[in-house]
């Protein structure tokens, strides 16, 4: 998932995204122009997704934004540079201090609700609810809350655990994703 704050130069942001996607495609043996997808996660006070729709030209028109009919995705493309698809999403901070990513929705959510209520509201909006891993975020009482939710997920509730590419590989897979895998 990515954040696109107002302070970021959007041309620099998309240039970097395209370089990263090209490197990833090369390392996977895919064509260099394999399209990339970014899952946008915005806080309650941000709305970069809508601002891209409202201002569809970036860097004097070098990058062009095309909104898709679904209202949840858009393509940002530059001639000779390729294209990237952005999918709308939100980052919500729960009452317990955990983050929930609501991926695939442009709907805003209030921070400060319980973890379970936040997941339910994301699901009601048609979003995929993801609890992103972060060093320290899953420790102590917050980690115990995630363990409880993994073991006692109410019927009709669905969520995923997200890993972090910046996590030290030597540390191995964190215990909670292993637990979630064992319990389904």
XYZ file of N, CA and C in Angstrom:
552
model
N 0.834 -1.184 0.000
C 0.000 0.000 0.000
C 0.874 1.241 0.000
N 0.329 2.326 -0.498
C 1.095 3.569 -0.592
C 0.270 4.739 -0.069
N 1.007 5.770 0.313
C 0.403 7.038 0.716
C 0.870 8.085 -0.289
N -0.010 8.989 -0.669
C 0.332 10.074 -1.577
C -0.139 11.372 -0.929
N 0.753 11.971 -0.155
C 0.415 13.188 0.567
C 0.603 14.414 -0.323
N -0.074 15.503 0.030
C 0.002 16.743 -0.751
C 1.421 17.264 -0.898
N 2.277 16.992 0.075
C 3.643 17.521 0.030
C 4.523 16.790 -0.986
N 4.051 15.674 -1.534
C 4.840 14.916 -2.497
C 4.713 15.540 -3.884
N 5.809 15.594 -4.607
C 5.782 15.980 -6.011
C 5.258 14.763 -6.775
N 4.122 14.898 -7.397
C 3.466 13.745 -8.016
C 4.239 13.173 -9.197
N 4.891 14.024 -9.973
C 5.693 13.510 -11.077
C 6.846 12.667 -10.540
N 7.505 13.134 -9.490
C 8.596 12.370 -8.875
C 8.052 11.055 -8.318
N 6.887 11.108 -7.683
C 6.240 9.924 -7.113
C 5.998 8.869 -8.205
N 5.365 9.276 -9.326
C 5.041 8.309 -10.369
C 6.277 7.869 -11.143
N 7.253 8.751 -11.322
C 8.521 8.335 -11.936
C 9.166 7.229 -11.094
N 9.197 7.427 -9.780
C 9.793 6.424 -8.885
C 8.994 5.125 -8.915
N 7.669 5.236 -8.926
C 6.828 4.030 -8.984
C 7.131 3.234 -10.241
N 7.255 3.920 -11.370
C 7.531 3.218 -12.626
C 8.909 2.559 -12.601
N 9.901 3.244 -12.037
C 11.234 2.617 -11.920
C 11.160 1.367 -11.050
N 10.445 1.464 -9.941
C 10.319 0.310 -9.036
C 9.586 -0.848 -9.704
N 8.514 -0.549 -10.444
C 7.786 -1.616 -11.136
C 8.658 -2.247 -12.226
N 9.426 -1.432 -12.946
C 10.299 -1.974 -13.998
C 11.348 -2.904 -13.395
N 11.936 -2.498 -12.253
C 12.930 -3.363 -11.583
C 12.285 -4.661 -11.102
N 11.096 -4.542 -10.541
C 10.403 -5.741 -10.050
C 10.063 -6.679 -11.209
N 9.569 -6.113 -12.307
C 9.237 -6.940 -13.472
C 10.483 -7.660 -13.981
N 11.599 -6.940 -14.055
C 12.849 -7.542 -14.531
C 13.278 -8.680 -13.614
N 13.201 -8.463 -12.302
C 13.637 -9.510 -11.367
C 12.724 -10.731 -11.422
N 11.484 -10.550 -11.871
C 10.542 -11.668 -11.991
C 10.530 -12.276 -13.391
N 11.346 -11.711 -14.280
C 11.393 -12.217 -15.643
C 10.194 -11.809 -16.478
N 9.529 -10.739 -16.095
C 8.363 -10.242 -16.829
C 8.797 -9.125 -17.769
N 7.989 -8.824 -18.786
C 8.329 -7.695 -19.658
C 8.448 -6.402 -18.845
N 9.359 -5.547 -19.252
C 9.629 -4.291 -18.524
C 8.385 -3.421 -18.405
N 7.482 -3.493 -19.404
C 6.284 -2.643 -19.382
C 5.077 -3.325 -18.724
N 5.323 -4.370 -17.928
C 4.236 -5.016 -17.189
C 3.576 -3.962 -16.296
N 2.241 -3.818 -16.384
C 1.588 -2.763 -15.608
C 1.699 -3.004 -14.101
N 1.779 -1.914 -13.377
C 1.841 -1.976 -11.920
C 0.550 -1.467 -11.308
N 0.275 -1.902 -10.092
C -0.913 -1.468 -9.357
C -0.481 -1.002 -7.976
N -0.931 0.173 -7.589
C -0.680 0.715 -6.257
C -1.996 0.782 -5.499
N -1.987 0.252 -4.296
C -3.167 0.320 -3.425
C -3.006 1.557 -2.545
N -3.773 2.591 -2.841
C -3.691 3.854 -2.127
C -4.375 3.721 -0.770
N -3.721 4.187 0.270
C -4.328 4.182 1.604
C -4.218 5.588 2.168
N -5.366 6.213 2.308
C -5.407 7.610 2.735
C -6.050 7.732 4.105
N -5.544 8.682 4.870
C -6.136 8.960 6.171
C -7.416 9.763 5.965
N -8.134 9.988 7.047
C -9.395 10.726 6.971
C -9.196 12.149 6.466
N -8.007 12.706 6.637
C -7.793 14.095 6.214
C -7.172 14.224 4.829
N -6.938 13.115 4.141
C -6.322 13.144 2.815
C -7.314 12.700 1.752
N -7.152 13.220 0.533
C -7.971 12.768 -0.596
C -7.215 12.937 -1.909
N -6.051 12.317 -1.975
C -5.231 12.378 -3.184
C -5.941 11.726 -4.363
N -6.704 10.683 -4.100
C -7.407 9.982 -5.177
C -8.309 10.952 -5.927
N -9.148 11.664 -5.196
C -10.056 12.617 -5.843
C -9.290 13.778 -6.463
N -8.221 14.208 -5.825
C -7.459 15.330 -6.388
C -6.808 14.943 -7.718
N -6.436 13.679 -7.880
C -5.903 13.223 -9.165
C -6.983 13.250 -10.244
N -8.193 12.900 -9.871
C -9.308 12.959 -10.822
C -9.603 14.410 -11.182
N -9.587 15.281 -10.171
C -9.900 16.699 -10.395
C -8.832 17.415 -11.213
N -7.576 16.985 -11.090
C -6.453 17.598 -11.831
C -5.736 16.493 -12.608
N -6.290 16.129 -13.779
C -5.791 14.944 -14.493
C -4.479 15.115 -15.253
N -3.827 16.265 -15.128
C -2.529 16.452 -15.786
C -1.478 16.713 -14.717
N -0.384 15.978 -14.802
C 0.712 16.107 -13.830
C 1.971 16.489 -14.603
N 2.740 17.380 -14.046
C 4.009 17.792 -14.633
C 3.797 18.341 -16.047
N 2.884 19.308 -16.148
C 2.614 19.938 -17.439
C 1.961 19.019 -18.448
N 1.361 17.957 -17.995
C 0.679 17.024 -18.878
C 1.505 15.813 -19.271
N 2.755 15.735 -18.763
C 3.584 14.560 -19.069
C 2.918 13.290 -18.546
N 2.396 13.354 -17.331
C 1.611 12.255 -16.765
C 0.133 12.626 -16.902
N -0.677 11.705 -17.404
C -2.113 11.944 -17.575
C -2.901 10.940 -16.737
N -3.937 11.447 -16.089
C -4.771 10.623 -15.215
C -6.081 10.315 -15.926
N -6.442 9.037 -15.942
C -7.720 8.608 -16.508
C -8.491 7.852 -15.439
N -9.637 8.404 -15.047
C -10.483 7.743 -14.045
C -11.254 6.609 -14.714
N -11.411 5.511 -14.000
C -12.175 4.375 -14.505
C -13.629 4.512 -14.057
N -14.527 3.868 -14.790
C -15.955 3.973 -14.511
C -16.358 3.410 -13.158
N -15.527 2.547 -12.569
C -15.878 1.949 -11.280
C -15.819 2.954 -10.131
N -15.191 4.117 -10.356
C -15.068 5.126 -9.305
C -14.053 4.762 -8.232
N -13.372 3.634 -8.412
C -12.429 3.141 -7.400
C -11.003 3.024 -7.916
N -10.814 3.238 -9.202
C -9.471 3.091 -9.747
C -9.246 4.118 -10.843
N -7.979 4.373 -11.087
C -7.589 5.283 -12.158
C -6.233 4.860 -12.684
N -5.938 5.278 -13.885
C -4.651 4.984 -14.489
C -3.887 6.285 -14.659
N -2.627 6.257 -14.293
C -1.728 7.385 -14.491
C -0.679 6.899 -15.478
N -0.580 7.612 -16.626
C 0.305 7.154 -17.693
C 1.119 8.314 -18.257
N 2.317 7.997 -18.713
C 3.190 8.947 -19.391
C 3.761 8.253 -20.612
N 3.724 8.937 -21.739
C 4.245 8.356 -22.963
C 5.719 7.997 -22.788
N 6.031 6.788 -23.129
C 7.403 6.329 -23.014
C 7.802 5.902 -21.602
N 6.947 6.094 -20.631
C 7.252 5.735 -19.247
C 6.383 4.573 -18.769
N 5.250 4.345 -19.420
C 4.355 3.290 -18.990
C 3.169 3.841 -18.230
N 2.498 2.958 -17.514
C 1.291 3.322 -16.785
C 1.239 2.575 -15.466
N 0.539 3.162 -14.539
C 0.312 2.524 -13.250
C -1.158 2.734 -12.895
N -1.765 1.712 -12.317
C -3.145 1.823 -11.854
C -3.135 2.086 -10.359
N -3.934 3.045 -9.946
C -4.114 3.361 -8.525
C -5.504 2.912 -8.111
N -5.599 2.179 -7.015
C -6.879 1.741 -6.474
C -7.115 2.508 -5.176
N -8.311 3.078 -5.041
C -8.658 3.876 -3.863
C -8.670 3.013 -2.615
N -8.331 3.624 -1.500
C -8.364 2.920 -0.226
C -8.146 3.876 0.924
N -8.404 3.393 2.104
C -8.291 4.211 3.309
C -7.466 3.513 4.366
N -6.848 4.306 5.212
C -6.130 3.814 6.390
C -6.860 4.377 7.599
N -7.335 3.487 8.441
C -8.148 3.885 9.591
C -7.425 3.454 10.866
N -7.344 4.339 11.838
C -6.732 4.010 13.126
C -7.854 3.694 14.106
N -7.766 2.507 14.702
C -8.824 2.063 15.606
C -8.642 2.637 17.012
N -9.647 2.439 17.814
C -9.626 2.852 19.219
C -8.427 2.252 19.956
N -8.057 1.038 19.559
C -6.973 0.321 20.221
C -5.589 0.721 19.696
N -5.553 1.605 18.702
C -4.273 2.040 18.155
C -3.737 1.157 17.044
N -4.567 0.304 16.483
C -4.180 -0.520 15.335
C -4.626 0.157 14.047
N -3.959 -0.159 12.964
C -4.359 0.351 11.660
C -5.127 -0.727 10.910
N -6.175 -0.297 10.234
C -6.917 -1.152 9.317
C -6.872 -0.461 7.966
N -6.454 -1.184 6.957
C -6.495 -0.677 5.593
C -7.789 -1.162 4.963
N -8.563 -0.246 4.423
C -9.778 -0.574 3.685
C -9.435 -0.386 2.214
N -9.117 -1.477 1.523
C -8.638 -1.418 0.149
C -9.791 -1.606 -0.828
N -9.834 -0.739 -1.838
C -10.872 -0.841 -2.848
C -12.120 -0.059 -2.503
N -11.956 1.060 -1.814
C -13.088 1.927 -1.508
C -12.624 3.374 -1.480
N -13.520 4.270 -1.885
C -13.251 5.707 -1.792
C -13.985 6.297 -0.593
N -14.726 5.470 0.121
C -15.489 5.926 1.281
C -14.550 6.290 2.429
N -14.885 7.336 3.150
C -14.101 7.716 4.333
C -14.653 7.012 5.559
N -13.778 6.818 6.551
C -14.148 6.158 7.799
C -13.639 6.993 8.957
N -14.374 6.995 10.030
C -13.947 7.726 11.221
C -12.906 6.904 11.971
N -11.850 7.572 12.402
C -10.875 6.930 13.274
C -11.495 6.758 14.654
N -10.900 5.890 15.471
C -11.291 5.770 16.868
C -12.368 4.758 17.173
N -12.833 4.017 16.168
C -13.807 2.959 16.425
C -13.065 1.681 16.806
N -13.764 0.719 17.349
C -13.101 -0.528 17.733
C -12.591 -1.255 16.490
N -11.648 -2.151 16.703
C -11.078 -2.928 15.611
C -12.172 -3.681 14.860
N -13.016 -4.395 15.581
C -14.058 -5.181 14.925
C -15.048 -4.283 14.178
N -15.452 -3.158 14.778
C -16.367 -2.238 14.096
C -15.738 -1.677 12.829
N -14.455 -1.364 12.889
C -13.759 -0.820 11.721
C -13.712 -1.850 10.598
N -13.396 -3.090 10.933
C -13.377 -4.159 9.928
C -14.767 -4.328 9.328
N -15.797 -4.336 10.178
C -17.175 -4.493 9.684
C -17.564 -3.356 8.747
N -17.208 -2.127 9.099
C -17.554 -0.979 8.250
C -16.806 -1.044 6.910
N -15.568 -1.478 6.939
C -14.819 -1.643 5.691
C -15.497 -2.690 4.813
N -15.902 -3.796 5.413
C -16.579 -4.850 4.660
C -17.897 -4.347 4.077
N -18.656 -3.581 4.872
C -19.931 -3.041 4.401
C -19.732 -2.113 3.207
N -18.566 -1.466 3.139
C -18.253 -0.585 2.011
C -17.733 -1.368 0.805
N -17.651 -2.689 0.938
C -17.161 -3.522 -0.149
C -15.646 -3.586 -0.229
N -14.975 -3.108 0.809
C -13.512 -3.067 0.815
C -12.930 -4.353 1.393
N -11.681 -4.573 1.071
C -10.903 -5.645 1.676
C -10.235 -5.049 2.912
N -10.493 -5.616 4.067
C -9.912 -5.128 5.322
C -8.595 -5.839 5.580
N -7.531 -5.050 5.785
C -6.196 -5.596 5.999
C -5.595 -4.959 7.243
N -5.035 -5.796 8.113
C -4.272 -5.296 9.262
C -2.806 -5.357 8.857
N -2.174 -4.199 8.613
C -0.782 -4.210 8.148
C 0.198 -4.448 9.281
N 1.175 -5.306 9.019
C 2.227 -5.574 10.000
C 3.094 -4.343 10.175
N 3.516 -4.124 11.382
C 4.470 -3.070 11.684
C 5.178 -3.422 12.974
N 6.478 -3.183 12.993
C 7.242 -3.477 14.201
C 6.635 -2.661 15.339
N 6.273 -3.314 16.392
C 5.687 -2.637 17.545
C 4.174 -2.528 17.478
N 3.603 -2.490 16.274
C 2.150 -2.359 16.156
C 1.432 -3.614 16.654
N 2.093 -4.746 16.495
C 1.452 -6.003 16.860
C 2.000 -6.555 18.171
N 2.535 -5.707 19.010
C 3.101 -6.154 20.288
C 2.109 -5.889 21.424
N 2.373 -6.509 22.551
C 1.607 -6.246 23.770
C 0.118 -6.480 23.624
N -0.671 -5.570 24.194
C -2.140 -5.721 24.197
C -2.717 -5.700 22.786
N -2.099 -4.909 21.889
C -2.609 -4.878 20.514
C -2.384 -6.229 19.839
N -1.246 -6.852 20.102
C -0.993 -8.183 19.554
C -1.962 -9.214 20.113
N -2.236 -9.104 21.412
C -3.204 -10.017 22.027
C -4.592 -9.843 21.404
N -4.950 -8.604 21.077
C -6.238 -8.337 20.435
C -6.295 -9.002 19.053
N -5.206 -8.923 18.314
C -5.168 -9.577 17.003
C -5.262 -11.091 17.170
N -4.534 -11.648 18.143
C -4.627 -13.092 18.411
C -6.071 -13.481 18.707
N -6.725 -12.704 19.556
C -8.118 -12.986 19.922
C -9.002 -12.961 18.676
N -8.806 -11.953 17.829
C -9.624 -11.843 16.630
C -9.357 -13.012 15.678
N -8.106 -13.430 15.545
C -7.786 -14.570 14.683
C -8.486 -15.829 15.186
N -8.446 -16.049 16.504
C -9.058 -17.258 17.086
C -10.573 -17.172 17.162
N -11.123 -15.976 17.246
C -12.552 -15.818 17.509
C -13.232 -14.906 16.491
N -12.879 -15.026 15.236
C -13.497 -14.184 14.219
C -14.978 -14.518 14.129
N -15.831 -13.508 14.360
C -17.276 -13.767 14.283
C -17.698 -14.148 12.863
N -18.775 -14.919 12.734
C -19.273 -15.274 11.401
C -19.539 -14.001 10.587
N -19.199 -14.047 9.319
C -19.454 -12.913 8.443
C -18.361 -11.865 8.458
N -17.366 -12.016 9.334
C -16.259 -11.061 9.403
C -15.073 -11.654 8.647
N -14.455 -10.832 7.821
C -13.322 -11.300 7.035
C -12.256 -10.213 7.014
N -11.020 -10.609 7.235
C -9.912 -9.662 7.177
C -8.650 -10.419 6.786
N -7.641 -9.655 6.393
C -6.352 -10.237 6.035
C -5.275 -9.570 6.875
N -4.163 -10.258 7.005
C -2.990 -9.686 7.655
C -2.004 -9.329 6.559
N -1.463 -8.112 6.615
C -0.530 -7.659 5.600
C 0.894 -7.688 6.110
N 1.804 -8.121 5.269
C 3.213 -8.142 5.618
C 3.850 -6.845 5.140
N 5.083 -6.620 5.537
C 5.805 -5.402 5.218
C 7.091 -5.784 4.507
N 7.275 -5.266 3.307
C 8.477 -5.592 2.546
C 9.731 -5.071 3.236
N 9.580 -4.127 4.153
C 10.717 -3.589 4.876
C 11.091 -4.389 6.112
N 10.332 -5.450 6.384
C 10.609 -6.294 7.545
C 11.904 -7.056 7.324
N 12.712 -7.185 8.357
C 13.967 -7.929 8.248
C 13.691 -9.392 7.927
N 14.244 -9.853 6.823
C 14.047 -11.234 6.405
C 14.627 -12.243 7.372
N 15.704 -11.867 8.051
C 16.332 -12.773 9.008
C 15.417 -13.114 10.177
N 14.462 -12.220 10.444
C 13.557 -12.439 11.562
C 12.516 -13.521 11.262
N 12.345 -13.865 9.995
C 11.346 -14.865 9.629
C 9.958 -14.277 9.637
N 9.003 -15.097 9.269
C 7.611 -14.682 9.232
C 7.119 -14.445 10.659
N 6.464 -13.293 10.915
C 5.919 -13.046 12.252
C 4.915 -14.130 12.652
N 4.733 -14.308 13.944
C 3.895 -15.393 14.458
C 2.421 -15.246 14.078
N 1.920 -14.041 14.000
C 0.484 -13.880 13.740
C 0.069 -14.309 12.336
N 0.816 -13.990 11.283
C 0.455 -14.541 9.983
C 0.527 -16.074 9.950
N 1.494 -16.642 10.669
C 1.556 -18.116 10.739
C 0.318 -18.649 11.435
N -0.072 -18.003 12.543
C -1.280 -18.404 13.277
C -2.514 -18.295 12.386
N -2.632 -17.176 11.664
C -3.792 -16.981 10.789
C -3.826 -18.054 9.702
N -2.651 -18.413 9.183
C -2.600 -19.464 8.168
C -3.057 -20.806 8.707
N -2.676 -21.097 9.942
C -3.083 -22.385 10.554
C -4.572 -22.421 10.872
N -5.142 -21.280 11.215
C -6.549 -21.262 11.644
C -7.495 -20.905 10.510
N -6.943 -20.520 9.360
C -7.782 -20.200 8.197
C -8.364 -18.810 8.283
